[in-house]
Each structure stands twice: as C-alpha cells, then as structure tokens.
C-alpha cells in the first residue's frame, strides 16, 4: 500500500521506522545468538516479550485515540516488537493469534461524545518459521513507568531488561552481565 501511495503522491514522504533492532543491547543479543550462546538456530525454543508502560494518549482526542486511524499499543509498539523478534531470531512468523482490548474508553481529558477505541492491552503468540514460540504482552496501564523485558531461551537464556543484556548458559551458576547500558531508560 505504501509503495502504491508513494507512486500516486510522489511528494509524500513515508518512513517505516523500526529502531529497536539498533539499540545496543539488542545488537549485542543478536551477536550472542549468532555466535552460538544459546546453541544453534534450531535450539532456540521460546521468546517472551513483556512491555509495560503508561498511556500513549495525549490530553485531547486525536488519532492516537482511534484504532482505525492507527492508534493503540499494538500498532505503536507491537509492530516494533514483531520486527525486533524477527530480526533477533532470523525467523518469520508463520502462525499468529492474540487478544487486543480497549479497557480505557474515557479518561479525565477525553470524556465527551467520542470514546477511545485504540487498544491499551494486547497479548499475542507467534509460531516462527523454525519452530520458536513467541509470546508478547503489551500493556499501557502503568502510569509514569516503563518496563521492557525480552527473553530468548535455547541452551541457556539471554534477556534484555530495560537497556541491559544478561545471559546464562545451561549449567552456569548465575546470570552474567553481557552488556550494561550507560543510559538510564527509567528517566
């Protein structure tokens, strides 16, 4: 659709921005996977992603409040997570199922005739092309906080918490720090 739209409107600039894959912790995670930290590609069994954050809405009703206009946690965050998981695992989704819900239909600023229809909770599962199972939970019911965890299991596990990467091989006594981010993502 975007290619056809760009041909029809040649002066329109369209960008697809999936930047999570370029964050240092995820670049290090991909490198560790490629170097066999978790075994071979067929050893990758499970990926669990949890993102919890505050509301994505502004103080007035706008496109972020409307699911048909592209608002909601699945569109705004889920697309980036799907890209990240595909990039880290070097696999594509072959089966997907999930649940999307809008629990907050009004708030103190948006409470008139229009209701919020953009989803604020999403949970989905993907079966990837080489059999890895992925579970993703996206939730924006945590005001003022942001928590992100991406866990990949194989012959051990790799986990990004915030901006830091930890890993543990099977039989190791404890997790090891692989990468510590110098930026505090909680600020």
mmCIF file of C-alpha atoms in Angstrom:
data_model
loop_
_atom_site.group_PDB
_atom_site.id
_atom_site.type_symbol
_atom_site.label_atom_id
_atom_site.label_comp_id
_atom_site.label_asym_id
_atom_site.label_seq_id
_atom_site.Cartn_x
_atom_site.Cartn_y
_atom_site.Cartn_z
ATOM 1 C CA UNK A 1 0.000 0.000 0.000
ATOM 2 C CA UNK A 2 2.788 2.392 0.907
ATOM 3 C CA UNK A 3 4.568 1.815 -2.420
ATOM 4 C CA UNK A 4 1.370 2.500 -4.380
ATOM 5 C CA UNK A 5 0.661 5.591 -2.282
ATOM 6 C CA UNK A 6 4.189 6.873 -2.876
ATOM 7 C CA UNK A 7 3.730 6.463 -6.629
ATOM 8 C CA UNK A 8 0.387 8.264 -6.529
ATOM 9 C CA UNK A 9 1.697 11.051 -4.261
ATOM 10 C CA UNK A 10 5.374 11.403 -5.260
ATOM 11 C CA UNK A 11 5.940 14.385 -2.949
ATOM 12 C CA UNK A 12 4.645 12.474 0.105
ATOM 13 C CA UNK A 13 7.414 11.206 2.357
ATOM 14 C CA UNK A 14 6.724 7.862 4.045
ATOM 15 C CA UNK A 15 9.038 6.231 6.537
ATOM 16 C CA UNK A 16 8.810 2.887 8.285
ATOM 17 C CA UNK A 17 10.931 3.170 11.410
ATOM 18 C CA UNK A 18 11.733 0.003 13.313
ATOM 19 C CA UNK A 19 14.547 1.242 15.512
ATOM 20 C CA UNK A 20 14.534 -1.273 18.397
ATOM 21 C CA UNK A 21 16.842 -3.578 16.449
ATOM 22 C CA UNK A 22 19.523 -0.865 16.514
ATOM 23 C CA UNK A 23 19.622 -0.396 20.294
ATOM 24 C CA UNK A 24 22.989 -1.619 21.625
ATOM 25 C CA UNK A 25 21.559 -4.296 23.949
ATOM 26 C CA UNK A 26 19.593 -5.871 21.094
ATOM 27 C CA UNK A 27 22.567 -5.634 18.726
ATOM 28 C CA UNK A 28 24.627 -7.462 21.379
ATOM 29 C CA UNK A 29 21.817 -10.013 21.839
ATOM 30 C CA UNK A 30 21.713 -10.755 18.117
ATOM 31 C CA UNK A 31 25.506 -11.090 18.057
ATOM 32 C CA UNK A 32 25.430 -13.518 21.019
ATOM 33 C CA UNK A 33 22.746 -15.616 19.293
ATOM 34 C CA UNK A 34 24.752 -15.663 16.039
ATOM 35 C CA UNK A 35 27.889 -16.699 17.950
ATOM 36 C CA UNK A 36 26.032 -19.671 19.477
ATOM 37 C CA UNK A 37 25.480 -18.501 23.063
ATOM 38 C CA UNK A 38 22.107 -20.303 23.020
ATOM 39 C CA UNK A 39 23.193 -23.151 20.752
ATOM 40 C CA UNK A 40 22.244 -23.470 17.107
ATOM 41 C CA UNK A 41 19.253 -21.816 15.435
ATOM 42 C CA UNK A 42 17.195 -24.980 15.948
ATOM 43 C CA UNK A 43 17.922 -24.815 19.708
ATOM 44 C CA UNK A 44 16.010 -21.518 20.063
ATOM 45 C CA UNK A 45 12.758 -22.621 21.695
ATOM 46 C CA UNK A 46 10.977 -19.720 23.392
ATOM 47 C CA UNK A 47 10.921 -15.935 23.217
ATOM 48 C CA UNK A 48 8.939 -13.986 25.817
ATOM 49 C CA UNK A 49 8.437 -10.227 25.435
ATOM 50 C CA UNK A 50 6.779 -8.004 28.027
ATOM 51 C CA UNK A 51 6.386 -4.254 27.628
ATOM 52 C CA UNK A 52 4.551 -2.289 30.317
ATOM 53 C CA UNK A 53 4.148 1.477 30.124
ATOM 54 C CA UNK A 54 1.869 4.411 30.796
ATOM 55 C CA UNK A 55 -0.802 5.774 28.491
ATOM 56 C CA UNK A 56 0.083 6.636 24.896
ATOM 57 C CA UNK A 57 -2.738 9.201 24.641
ATOM 58 C CA UNK A 58 -2.485 12.985 24.544
ATOM 59 C CA UNK A 59 -4.675 15.363 26.587
ATOM 60 C CA UNK A 60 -7.096 15.874 23.685
ATOM 61 C CA UNK A 61 -8.853 13.429 21.374
ATOM 62 C CA UNK A 62 -6.670 12.782 18.327
ATOM 63 C CA UNK A 63 -5.635 9.927 16.043
ATOM 64 C CA UNK A 64 -3.968 8.073 18.929
ATOM 65 C CA UNK A 65 -7.427 7.535 20.449
ATOM 66 C CA UNK A 66 -8.821 5.877 17.317
ATOM 67 C CA UNK A 67 -7.925 2.312 16.365
ATOM 68 C CA UNK A 68 -8.937 2.832 12.724
ATOM 69 C CA UNK A 69 -6.505 5.754 12.451
ATOM 70 C CA UNK A 70 -3.557 3.718 13.758
ATOM 71 C CA UNK A 71 -3.741 4.402 17.471
ATOM 72 C CA UNK A 72 -3.181 1.783 20.117
ATOM 73 C CA UNK A 73 -0.477 -0.237 21.751
ATOM 74 C CA UNK A 74 -0.394 -2.963 19.067
ATOM 75 C CA UNK A 75 0.163 -0.507 16.227
ATOM 76 C CA UNK A 76 2.507 1.860 18.045
ATOM 77 C CA UNK A 77 4.602 -0.690 19.956
ATOM 78 C CA UNK A 78 3.661 -4.138 18.640
ATOM 79 C CA UNK A 79 4.918 -3.527 15.115
ATOM 80 C CA UNK A 80 8.352 -2.659 16.533
ATOM 81 C CA UNK A 81 8.355 -5.748 18.764
ATOM 82 C CA UNK A 82 7.431 -8.019 15.841
ATOM 83 C CA UNK A 83 10.262 -6.534 13.777
ATOM 84 C CA UNK A 84 12.693 -6.943 16.692
ATOM 85 C CA UNK A 85 11.773 -10.580 17.328
ATOM 86 C CA UNK A 86 12.030 -11.450 13.618
ATOM 87 C CA UNK A 87 15.413 -9.706 13.492
ATOM 88 C CA UNK A 88 16.807 -11.377 16.629
ATOM 89 C CA UNK A 89 15.656 -14.879 15.692
ATOM 90 C CA UNK A 90 16.218 -14.520 11.921
ATOM 91 C CA UNK A 91 12.794 -16.124 11.512
ATOM 92 C CA UNK A 92 9.391 -15.030 10.244
ATOM 93 C CA UNK A 93 6.006 -15.673 11.832
ATOM 94 C CA UNK A 94 4.013 -18.498 10.258
ATOM 95 C CA UNK A 95 1.119 -18.591 12.752
ATOM 96 C CA UNK A 96 -0.212 -15.792 14.955
ATOM 97 C CA UNK A 97 -3.117 -15.472 17.353
ATOM 98 C CA UNK A 98 -3.874 -12.994 20.077
ATOM 99 C CA UNK A 99 -6.197 -10.748 22.027
ATOM 100 C CA UNK A 100 -6.492 -6.969 21.769
ATOM 101 C CA UNK A 101 -8.604 -4.929 24.211
ATOM 102 C CA UNK A 102 -9.530 -1.341 24.923
ATOM 103 C CA UNK A 103 -10.103 -1.087 28.662
ATOM 104 C CA UNK A 104 -9.867 2.710 28.966
ATOM 105 C CA UNK A 105 -12.686 4.148 26.847
ATOM 106 C CA UNK A 106 -12.648 7.561 28.560
ATOM 107 C CA UNK A 107 -10.318 9.458 30.863
ATOM 108 C CA UNK A 108 -10.427 12.794 32.673
ATOM 109 C CA UNK A 109 -9.499 14.699 29.489
ATOM 110 C CA UNK A 110 -11.322 12.601 26.876
ATOM 111 C CA UNK A 111 -14.853 12.063 28.160
ATOM 112 C CA UNK A 112 -17.280 13.670 25.756
ATOM 113 C CA UNK A 113 -19.139 12.291 22.770
ATOM 114 C CA UNK A 114 -16.129 10.435 21.393
ATOM 115 C CA UNK A 115 -14.841 7.306 23.099
ATOM 116 C CA UNK A 116 -11.313 5.957 22.962
ATOM 117 C CA UNK A 117 -11.239 2.915 20.675
ATOM 118 C CA UNK A 118 -7.484 2.336 20.447
ATOM 119 C CA UNK A 119 -6.364 -0.786 22.317
ATOM 120 C CA UNK A 120 -4.410 -0.340 25.538
ATOM 121 C CA UNK A 121 -3.688 -4.040 26.079
ATOM 122 C CA UNK A 122 -2.531 -6.738 23.709
ATOM 123 C CA UNK A 123 -1.281 -10.275 24.106
ATOM 124 C CA UNK A 124 -0.331 -12.450 21.169
ATOM 125 C CA UNK A 125 1.623 -15.558 20.316
ATOM 126 C CA UNK A 126 3.580 -16.367 17.194
ATOM 127 C CA UNK A 127 4.992 -19.600 15.877
ATOM 128 C CA UNK A 128 8.113 -18.771 13.930
ATOM 129 C CA UNK A 129 9.397 -20.385 10.732
ATOM 130 C CA UNK A 130 11.892 -22.672 12.509
ATOM 131 C CA UNK A 131 9.574 -23.570 15.386
ATOM 132 C CA UNK A 132 10.465 -20.961 18.009
ATOM 133 C CA UNK A 133 7.398 -19.954 20.032
ATOM 134 C CA UNK A 134 6.995 -16.257 20.873
ATOM 135 C CA UNK A 135 4.689 -14.719 23.475
ATOM 136 C CA UNK A 136 4.226 -10.938 23.591
ATOM 137 C CA UNK A 137 2.302 -8.907 26.185
ATOM 138 C CA UNK A 138 1.891 -5.162 25.673
ATOM 139 C CA UNK A 139 0.215 -3.164 28.422
ATOM 140 C CA UNK A 140 -0.103 0.576 28.923
ATOM 141 C CA UNK A 141 -1.789 0.619 32.326
ATOM 142 C CA UNK A 142 1.328 1.544 34.341
ATOM 143 C CA UNK A 143 1.267 5.344 34.684
ATOM 144 C CA UNK A 144 4.672 7.003 34.742
ATOM 145 C CA UNK A 145 6.641 3.776 34.379
ATOM 146 C CA UNK A 146 8.242 1.832 31.560
ATOM 147 C CA UNK A 147 9.364 -1.789 31.851
ATOM 148 C CA UNK A 148 10.651 -3.865 28.975
ATOM 149 C CA UNK A 149 11.927 -7.421 29.025
ATOM 150 C CA UNK A 150 12.860 -9.587 26.056
ATOM 151 C CA UNK A 151 13.825 -13.169 26.939
ATOM 152 C CA UNK A 152 15.103 -15.753 24.459
ATOM 153 C CA UNK A 153 15.683 -19.350 25.547
ATOM 154 C CA UNK A 154 17.713 -22.132 23.985
ATOM 155 C CA UNK A 155 20.670 -23.868 25.594
ATOM 156 C CA UNK A 156 20.501 -21.209 28.261
ATOM 157 C CA UNK A 157 18.878 -17.802 28.034
ATOM 158 C CA UNK A 158 19.530 -14.216 27.010
ATOM 159 C CA UNK A 159 17.413 -11.416 28.463
ATOM 160 C CA UNK A 160 17.297 -7.676 27.875
ATOM 161 C CA UNK A 161 15.870 -5.818 30.874
ATOM 162 C CA UNK A 162 15.498 -2.136 30.139
ATOM 163 C CA UNK A 163 18.707 -1.477 28.203
ATOM 164 C CA UNK A 164 20.909 -4.154 29.802
ATOM 165 C CA UNK A 165 21.686 -7.620 28.432
ATOM 166 C CA UNK A 166 22.160 -10.638 30.691
ATOM 167 C CA UNK A 167 22.820 -14.241 29.766
ATOM 168 C CA UNK A 168 23.079 -17.640 31.366
ATOM 169 C CA UNK A 169 24.155 -20.891 29.783
ATOM 170 C CA UNK A 170 22.722 -24.203 30.976
ATOM 171 C CA UNK A 171 24.757 -25.368 33.954
ATOM 172 C CA UNK A 172 26.109 -21.907 34.806
ATOM 173 C CA UNK A 173 25.716 -20.905 38.475
ATOM 174 C CA UNK A 174 24.163 -17.496 37.745
ATOM 175 C CA UNK A 175 23.370 -14.918 35.085
ATOM 176 C CA UNK A 176 26.273 -12.976 33.665
ATOM 177 C CA UNK A 177 26.189 -9.355 32.560
ATOM 178 C CA UNK A 178 26.877 -9.174 28.836
ATOM 179 C CA UNK A 179 26.088 -5.508 28.222
ATOM 180 C CA UNK A 180 25.194 -2.624 30.553
ATOM 181 C CA UNK A 181 23.636 0.457 29.000
ATOM 182 C CA UNK A 182 25.068 3.765 30.153
ATOM 183 C CA UNK A 183 21.690 5.488 29.721
ATOM 184 C CA UNK A 184 19.001 5.118 32.394
ATOM 185 C CA UNK A 185 15.848 4.168 30.467
ATOM 186 C CA UNK A 186 13.680 4.843 33.523
ATOM 187 C CA UNK A 187 14.206 8.620 33.187
#
